[in-house]
Amino acid sequence: MNILYIMFDQLRFDYLSCAGHPHLKTPHIDALAARGVRFTRAYVQSPTCGSSRMSSYTGRYPSSHGVQFNGYPLRVGEWTMGDHLRKAGMSCHLIGKTHMVADADGMQRLGLVPDSVIGVRQSECGFDPFVRDDGLWAEGPDGFYDSKRSPYNEYLKSKGYPGNNPWGDFANAGAIGEDIASGWFMVNADQPANIAEEDSETPWLTREAMRFIETVERRDDQPWCAHLSYIKPHWPYIVPAPYHDMYGPEHVLPAVRRDAERTDAHPVFAGMMNNQIGRAFSREDVRQKVIPAYMGLIKQADDQMGHLFGWLEATGRLKDTMIVLTSDHGDYLGDHWLGEKNLFHEPSIKVPLIVYDPRSAADATRGTICDALIESIDLLPTFLEIAGGEPAPHILEGRSLMPLLHGEPIDWRDHAIAEFDYATLPLSEELGLDPKDARLFMVVDDRWKFMHAEGGLRPMLFDLQNDPDELVDLAKTDAHQEVIDLMYNRLLAWGVRMSQRVTLSDAQIAARRGKSARKGILLGVYEAAEVDETLTEAYRRQVPKPGS
Amino acid sequence: MNILYIMFDQLRFDYLSCAGHPHLKTPHIDALAARGVRFTRAYVQSPTCGSSRMSSYTGRYPSSHGVQFNGYPLRVGEWTMGDHLRKAGMSCHLIGKTHMVADADGMQRLGLVPDSVIGVRQSECGFDPFVRDDGLWAEGPDGFYDSKRSPYNEYLKSKGYPGNNPWGDFANAGAIGEDIASGWFMVNADQPANIAEEDSETPWLTREAMRFIETVERRDDQPWCAHLSYIKPHWPYIVPAPYHDMYGPEHVLPAVRRDAERTDAHPVFAGMMNNQIGRAFSREDVRQKVIPAYMGLIKQADDQMGHLFGWLEATGRLKDTMIVLTSDHGDYLGDHWLGEKNLFHEPSIKVPLIVYDPRSAADATRGTICDALIESIDLLPTFLEIAGGEPAPHILEGRSLMPLLHGEPIDWRDHAIAEFDYATLPLSEELGLDPKDARLFMVVDDRWKFMHAEGGLRPMLFDLQNDPDELVDLAKTDAHQEVIDLMYNRLLAWGVRMSQRVTLSDAQIAARRGKSARKGILLGVYEAAEVDETLTEAYRRQVPKPGS
C-alpha cells in the first residue's frame, strides 16, 4: 500500500463544509471524509509552520527535535519520516513545501556534501525531493527570504510569465492598470490574481503530484509515501478568477472575540493582540477583504482535490493508496483579536485531519468522525505501521492511529501537548525575556486547555466545556488552582519523558538485561563458586607461561 | 594555556587526605589542592561511567544527550568537548578511557567512514585519541565485553607478558601457585597483582600522558586539552606490590549504614540492597578485603600524580597548564548496604574535584575550598572559556567555574540535578517497568536531597543538614510534602528546559528578531503606506512586461 500524505498550509479546522462551515462548500474533501475517518480534535505540536512540520516529519515534539520556530535548522542526523519508512522498505518523497532548514554547520562538521544523496536527504528533511518549493518568494531590501531555487517560478517562466519573480508579480498579485496589486497588501485581497487559474500554485502542484505518481510507479518496484504539501491557503491572501469573487462580506462569519479578552490579558496574548497583525485583523474591513479570498483559496484547493481523487479512482489507485489530508496549523482570521497563528486557541492549533484507508479492515469506520485527542506526531507511527516497519517508540513520540481507523478498542491518551517558541519575535524582547524563556506550552484534555509560559509569566486556562469559544481566561484568578496543578503535573511527566535515547530500541534494552555477566563482567562476586562456572572459565585458569 | 583534564574512575570524594580520610595519605593530590581550589560539593550527572562521562564530554544532562547508561551509543553529530574546543582553536586529545560507544547505525546512515578523521572523532566522543583504552577487558562465554583493540594489552605483550589478555591474567590478577587469582573474585583483593608495578595500568597511562605532551608540543603550534582518563581505582579491586598490603582491616572505616534503612525501603533502593552486589558489600569480610586494595590503588594513583606534577613543574609546564582532577562517580563500598554506584547517596554521586589555574587571577583562591554546588557539566564551559571560545549556552547546560576559581562574586545555582537509567538492569524487570519508566532523577540543594522515580514509584528525601549520612528517608511519610513539592517544581522547570535547539545560538536568535520584514515578509499590512517604503519596493512596481 502507498501513502498520499496531503498537507495544506494554514487551513483552519472549521473551514470545510464537512466540519460545519455554513457557506464554504468543499464537496471533494467531504467525499474523502465520507470514505474515511474525520478527526475532530487533531492538534499540531506547534502553531507555526516550520516547527509543526518538523514534528510531523520526525514524529517528535519540538522540544525533542529542537526546531521550535521557523528557520531553526533541524540538527543533522535527526531521524525523519524518510529514514523510518525507507528502513521499512517504503520510499518517501516530497512534492511541495517543508519549510525545512538544513543544519549546514552540522553537515560541514560531519563532512556531508549537500549534493550527495545523503546530503540532499539531510537538507530536505529526509525526503527524496521530487519537487521542493516552499512558496515564500518574498523580497525586501535585504534580498529574498528564501534563497533556494523555486521550481514554481521556473514553471511560470517556462509558461512565459516575465520578470524574475512571477510568484510575487503574478501568482500572488493582481493588476490595477499597469501596476501590480500585491497580495502582500491585504487591501488587494479581493483582486483576482493576475494569472491563469491553471498556472496558480495549487493546480500546478496537483499536476506535479500526478506526474510524480506516474513517474515513481514506472521507475520503482516498492511502495511509496508521497508528501504532497501545498503552499495555500497560506498568505499572501489572493486567488485567481473565478475564485476571487465566489465569496463576499456576506459569507464572513462574525469574529469570535469579546472586549473582555483585552482586560488583564496574559502578557503574551496582549502583545500579540497589539502588534501589527493583531491590530489589522481586529479591523472588520480587513476581515471582509481577506476572508473571502481565504475561502476562495480553499474552494480552489477542494476543486483540485476533486481532480486528484477522481484521477486516483479512475486509474485504480484508490484501492491501494492511503490518503491523509491535514494542515500544519490554522489561522486566527480576527478571532480573539488576532491574525495568523502563534497561540493555542482552537483556530490556530487545531487542524483538519481526514484519513482514508482503502483496506476492508477500515470499512467499519468509513464516514465516521472520531473525537479522540490526536497529535500530528501520530501520523508517522501510523505510516510506519502501514509500511510494515518495527515500531520505534524510543524515537517516535506519537502513537499509530490504526486502532482508531479500524474501530478497535484502545486506551487512548487523555491529553495532548503543543509548544511555541517566540524568541525571534520582537515581543520576547519587549517582555524582557532571554531566548530560552520565550517559550509556551499547551496541555489540552477533554475539558480544559492550559498554557504554561516560561520566564515567570502566569499561565492561561480555558474551560472548553462551558466556554468552547475560549473567551474567558480562568487563570486570571486563583479559582481553578486544582486544575492548574493537574496540568502542571502532566507537564512535569512530559518534561522528564525519555526523548533522546534514540540510538537503542526498547527491545535492544531488554535484550541487554543481565547479559554483561556473559561477557565477563562479574559484580559483587567474592568467590568463584558463587556464580555459574561457565561464566568464570577465563578467570580460573593457570597463569599463562611465556610463549603461550 | 593548555588543559590537563585528569579523571579517575570510581574514586570516592572522601578517599583523599585533603578531603579528610584519616588513614589514606594522598600528599600529591593534596598539594594540587593547595595550589588550586577544591570543590566539596561536585556532583556528576549520573552515577554510572558511560552516562556520567558523556555528560562531562558534552556538557549536557543525560536526558539531553541520550546516553543514560553504559553502552548506550552517543548519537551521531552530538557536540562534544572536542568539537567545542577545536572551534575555539584548541586541540582536544584522549589518553585513556571514555566508555564511549559510537552510533554505528547513525554513522552508516550518514555515510561516515569509521576510520576517517571525522569518523574517528564520532567514534571517540570528539577526542583525537592518542591512546584509547577503556580498561575493561572482561571475558566470558559470549566473548569479550569490549571488542576494540587494547593498547594496554599490546604494551604488556611487548613487555613479554604472555597470553591473549595479560590485562586479565596479570594486571588484574594475583597468582596462587600456578593458578591465577583473579581480581574478578574479591576474595583475591589482598593478593598482589602479578605484575611489575611500573607495568600496571596507572603508571603506564601516566607515562603515556607525558609521551603525549612531548609529542603534541613538538608537533603542533596550538594549545591543547588532554583528557588523561585513568581506569583505576575502578574494579577489579587488585593492586601490585607494594600497594597491596599498605592498608589492612584496621584502616577500613565503619560502613555508613543502619538497619532501619532496610525497613520500608524504596523499591529501587531495596532491589539494589538485595542484589548480588549489595549482599556482597554488606558483608564485613568483603569490605575488609576490598577496601584496603581500593586504598592501595588510590595510593598508587597519588604517587603517579607526584611523578606527573613533578615532571610538569620541572619542565616549566605548570606555568601554562590548567589541571583538573576529578572522577566519573564514587563507590558505595558497603555504605547504605550497597556496593558499586547506581544510586544518589553522596559516596556514589559526589566526586572529588580540584582545579588548579596557574594564572595570577586565581592567586586569591589558591588552597581554598569551595562549597558551591558544582555539576560535572560545568567543566566544558570552563574549558571553553580558557580556550577563548564563544559561550554556547544553547548547547552547554553547565556554567563556567571561572568566577569561582577567581574569587569573583557570582549568583550561583541553588540546586543540582542528576539522573540514572536502570532499564538494562534486571531490577527494572523485577519491578515490572517499561524501559522508559526505569529512570531516576536527583535534585539536591544546600539542605535537601530528593529522588524522583518514574513508573509510579514514590520519591526519596534526605535532610542533609540534620542527617548528613543520609540514613533516614523522609519520603516514607507525608511529613515533608512542602519540600517534595518544591523539588517537583524544580524538576518541572528542568524538564521543560530548552535542551535541543542546538543549531542556533542565542545571539543568532536575537539577531533575527524583526528581520524577516527586511526580506519581504510583511504580516498584517493592509496598505503599503503602513510600513516604511524601503520594505515594499518589490511590491510596488509595474507589472513586468514580456521579455523583461
Short mmCIF file of N, CA, C and O in Angstrom, two decimals, chain B residues 352-411:
data_model
loop_
_atom_site.label_atom_id
_atom_site.label_comp_id
_atom_site.label_asym_id
_atom_site.label_seq_id
_atom_site.Cartn_x
_atom_site.Cartn_y
_atom_site.Cartn_z
N PRO B 352 35.41 13.88 43.85
CA PRO B 352 36.44 14.87 44.12
C PRO B 352 36.56 15.81 42.93
O PRO B 352 36.35 15.39 41.78
N LEU B 353 36.85 17.07 43.20
CA LEU B 353 37.12 17.99 42.10
C LEU B 353 38.10 19.05 42.60
O LEU B 353 37.80 19.79 43.53
N ILE B 354 39.25 19.06 41.97
CA ILE B 354 40.29 20.04 42.28
C ILE B 354 40.66 20.72 40.97
O ILE B 354 40.87 20.04 39.95
N VAL B 355 40.71 22.04 40.99
CA VAL B 355 41.08 22.77 39.78
C VAL B 355 42.23 23.72 40.11
O VAL B 355 42.12 24.56 41.00
N TYR B 356 43.30 23.55 39.38
CA TYR B 356 44.46 24.42 39.50
C TYR B 356 44.55 25.30 38.27
O TYR B 356 44.63 24.81 37.14
N ASP B 357 44.49 26.60 38.49
CA ASP B 357 44.61 27.57 37.41
C ASP B 357 45.90 28.34 37.65
O ASP B 357 46.03 29.03 38.66
N PRO B 358 46.88 28.24 36.76
CA PRO B 358 48.19 28.84 37.05
C PRO B 358 48.19 30.37 37.00
O PRO B 358 49.13 30.99 37.49
N ARG B 359 47.15 30.98 36.46
CA ARG B 359 47.20 32.43 36.22
C ARG B 359 47.07 33.22 37.52
O ARG B 359 46.46 32.78 38.48
N SER B 360 47.58 34.41 37.48
CA SER B 360 47.60 35.22 38.70
C SER B 360 46.18 35.56 39.15
O SER B 360 45.94 35.78 40.34
N ALA B 361 45.23 35.56 38.21
CA ALA B 361 43.85 35.87 38.58
C ALA B 361 43.31 34.86 39.58
O ALA B 361 42.33 35.14 40.28
N ALA B 362 43.96 33.71 39.65
CA ALA B 362 43.49 32.67 40.56
C ALA B 362 44.26 32.67 41.88
O ALA B 362 43.99 31.83 42.75
N ASP B 363 45.18 33.60 42.06
CA ASP B 363 46.01 33.59 43.27
C ASP B 363 45.17 33.71 44.54
O ASP B 363 45.50 33.12 45.57
N ALA B 364 44.09 34.49 44.44
CA ALA B 364 43.28 34.76 45.64
C ALA B 364 42.62 33.50 46.18
O ALA B 364 42.25 33.46 47.35
N THR B 365 42.44 32.51 45.34
CA THR B 365 41.70 31.32 45.79
C THR B 365 42.61 30.12 46.04
O THR B 365 42.11 29.04 46.36
N ARG B 366 43.91 30.27 45.87
CA ARG B 366 44.78 29.09 46.00
C ARG B 366 44.68 28.48 47.38
O ARG B 366 44.73 29.18 48.39
N GLY B 367 44.50 27.16 47.37
CA GLY B 367 44.43 26.46 48.65
C GLY B 367 43.10 26.56 49.36
O GLY B 367 42.95 26.06 50.48
N THR B 368 42.14 27.20 48.71
CA THR B 368 40.83 27.32 49.36
C THR B 368 39.92 26.16 48.97
O THR B 368 40.18 25.44 48.00
N ILE B 369 38.86 26.01 49.74
CA ILE B 369 37.83 25.08 49.33
C ILE B 369 36.58 25.88 48.98
O ILE B 369 36.39 27.00 49.45
N CYS B 370 35.77 25.30 48.10
CA CYS B 370 34.57 25.98 47.63
C CYS B 370 33.39 25.03 47.80
O CYS B 370 33.43 23.89 47.34
N ASP B 371 32.35 25.49 48.50
CA ASP B 371 31.19 24.65 48.79
C ASP B 371 30.05 24.83 47.78
O ASP B 371 28.96 24.30 47.98
N ALA B 372 30.28 25.60 46.74
CA ALA B 372 29.21 25.83 45.76
C ALA B 372 28.79 24.50 45.12
O ALA B 372 29.60 23.58 44.99
N LEU B 373 27.53 24.43 44.71
CA LEU B 373 27.02 23.22 44.05
C LEU B 373 27.54 23.17 42.62
O LEU B 373 27.16 23.98 41.77
N ILE B 374 28.40 22.18 42.36
CA ILE B 374 29.01 22.04 41.04
C ILE B 374 28.40 20.84 40.35
O ILE B 374 28.08 19.82 40.98
N GLU B 375 28.22 20.96 39.05
CA GLU B 375 27.83 19.81 38.23
C GLU B 375 28.99 19.50 37.28
O GLU B 375 29.69 20.42 36.86
N SER B 376 29.18 18.25 36.97
CA SER B 376 30.32 17.92 36.11
C SER B 376 30.18 18.55 34.72
O SER B 376 31.18 18.74 34.03
N ILE B 377 28.96 18.91 34.34
CA ILE B 377 28.78 19.60 33.06
C ILE B 377 29.32 21.03 33.09
O ILE B 377 29.33 21.70 32.07
N ASP B 378 29.79 21.49 34.25
CA ASP B 378 30.40 22.82 34.32
C ASP B 378 31.81 22.84 33.74
O ASP B 378 32.34 23.91 33.44
N LEU B 379 32.43 21.68 33.63
CA LEU B 379 33.84 21.67 33.20
C LEU B 379 34.00 22.16 31.77
O LEU B 379 34.87 22.98 31.47
N LEU B 380 33.17 21.65 30.85
CA LEU B 380 33.35 22.03 29.45
C LEU B 380 33.16 23.54 29.23
O LEU B 380 33.98 24.16 28.54
N PRO B 381 32.13 24.18 29.81
CA PRO B 381 32.06 25.65 29.66
C PRO B 381 33.30 26.36 30.24
O PRO B 381 33.73 27.38 29.70
N THR B 382 33.87 25.77 31.30
CA THR B 382 35.10 26.35 31.86
C THR B 382 36.24 26.24 30.85
O THR B 382 36.97 27.21 30.59
N PHE B 383 36.38 25.06 30.28
CA PHE B 383 37.45 24.85 29.30
C PHE B 383 37.25 25.76 28.08
O PHE B 383 38.21 26.29 27.52
N LEU B 384 35.99 25.90 27.68
CA LEU B 384 35.71 26.74 26.50
C LEU B 384 36.11 28.18 26.78
O LEU B 384 36.65 28.86 25.90
N GLU B 385 35.91 28.62 28.00
CA GLU B 385 36.33 29.98 28.35
C GLU B 385 37.85 30.09 28.32
O GLU B 385 38.40 31.07 27.79
N ILE B 386 38.54 29.08 28.83
CA ILE B 386 40.01 29.06 28.77
C ILE B 386 40.48 29.14 27.31
O ILE B 386 41.43 29.85 26.98
N ALA B 387 39.80 28.39 26.46
CA ALA B 387 40.20 28.35 25.04
C ALA B 387 39.84 29.63 24.31
O ALA B 387 40.24 29.82 23.16
N GLY B 388 39.06 30.49 24.96
CA GLY B 388 38.69 31.75 24.30
C GLY B 388 37.52 31.62 23.36
O GLY B 388 37.31 32.48 22.50
N GLY B 389 36.76 30.53 23.50
CA GLY B 389 35.61 30.33 22.62
C GLY B 389 34.40 31.13 23.04
O GLY B 389 34.33 31.60 24.19
N GLU B 390 33.47 31.29 22.13
CA GLU B 390 32.19 31.92 22.45
C GLU B 390 31.40 31.01 23.38
O GLU B 390 31.29 29.80 23.10
N PRO B 391 30.83 31.52 24.45
CA PRO B 391 29.96 30.66 25.27
C PRO B 391 28.83 30.09 24.40
O PRO B 391 28.39 30.75 23.45
N ALA B 392 28.40 28.92 24.72
CA ALA B 392 27.37 28.25 23.89
C ALA B 392 26.25 27.71 24.78
O ALA B 392 26.00 26.50 24.82
N PRO B 393 25.55 28.60 25.50
CA PRO B 393 24.54 28.10 26.44
C PRO B 393 23.36 27.42 25.76
O PRO B 393 22.57 26.76 26.43
N HIS B 394 23.23 27.57 24.43
CA HIS B 394 22.15 26.86 23.74
C HIS B 394 22.49 25.37 23.61
O HIS B 394 21.61 24.57 23.33
N ILE B 395 23.75 25.01 23.81
CA ILE B 395 24.16 23.60 23.77
C ILE B 395 24.62 23.14 25.15
O ILE B 395 24.21 22.10 25.64
N LEU B 396 25.47 23.95 25.77
CA LEU B 396 26.10 23.57 27.04
C LEU B 396 25.19 23.94 28.20
O LEU B 396 24.80 25.09 28.35
N GLU B 397 24.88 22.95 29.02
CA GLU B 397 23.91 23.16 30.10
C GLU B 397 24.57 23.48 31.44
O GLU B 397 23.88 23.72 32.42
N GLY B 398 25.90 23.44 31.49
CA GLY B 398 26.59 23.81 32.71
C GLY B 398 27.06 25.26 32.67
O GLY B 398 26.74 26.01 31.74
N ARG B 399 27.79 25.66 33.70
CA ARG B 399 28.26 27.04 33.81
C ARG B 399 29.76 27.06 34.03
O ARG B 399 30.30 26.21 34.73
N SER B 400 30.42 28.02 33.45
CA SER B 400 31.87 28.14 33.64
C SER B 400 32.19 28.37 35.12
O SER B 400 31.55 29.19 35.79
N LEU B 401 33.20 27.65 35.61
CA LEU B 401 33.62 27.79 37.00
C LEU B 401 34.55 28.99 37.22
O LEU B 401 34.98 29.23 38.34
N MET B 402 34.85 29.70 36.15
CA MET B 402 35.87 30.74 36.25
C MET B 402 35.62 31.73 37.37
O MET B 402 36.56 32.05 38.11
N PRO B 403 34.40 32.26 37.54
CA PRO B 403 34.22 33.21 38.65
C PRO B 403 34.57 32.59 40.00
O PRO B 403 35.16 33.26 40.85
N LEU B 404 34.24 31.31 40.19
CA LEU B 404 34.55 30.65 41.45
C LEU B 404 36.06 30.46 41.59
O LEU B 404 36.62 30.58 42.69
N LEU B 405 36.72 30.17 40.48
CA LEU B 405 38.17 29.96 40.52
C LEU B 405 38.92 31.26 40.79
O LEU B 405 40.02 31.24 41.33
N HIS B 406 38.31 32.36 40.39
CA HIS B 406 38.99 33.65 40.54
C HIS B 406 38.42 34.46 41.69
O HIS B 406 38.77 35.63 41.85
N GLY B 407 37.54 33.83 42.46
CA GLY B 407 37.02 34.50 43.64
C GLY B 407 36.14 35.70 43.34
O GLY B 407 36.05 36.63 44.14
N GLU B 408 35.50 35.68 42.17
CA GLU B 408 34.63 36.80 41.82
C GLU B 408 33.22 36.53 42.34
O GLU B 408 32.76 35.41 42.34
N PRO B 409 32.51 37.60 42.74
CA PRO B 409 31.15 37.39 43.23
C PRO B 409 30.26 36.91 42.09
O PRO B 409 30.37 37.38 40.95
N ILE B 410 29.41 35.95 42.39
CA ILE B 410 28.57 35.37 41.35
C ILE B 410 27.32 34.78 41.99
O ILE B 410 27.39 34.21 43.08
N ASP B 411 26.20 34.96 41.33
CA ASP B 411 24.95 34.37 41.78
C ASP B 411 24.91 32.95 41.23
O ASP B 411 24.66 32.74 40.03
#
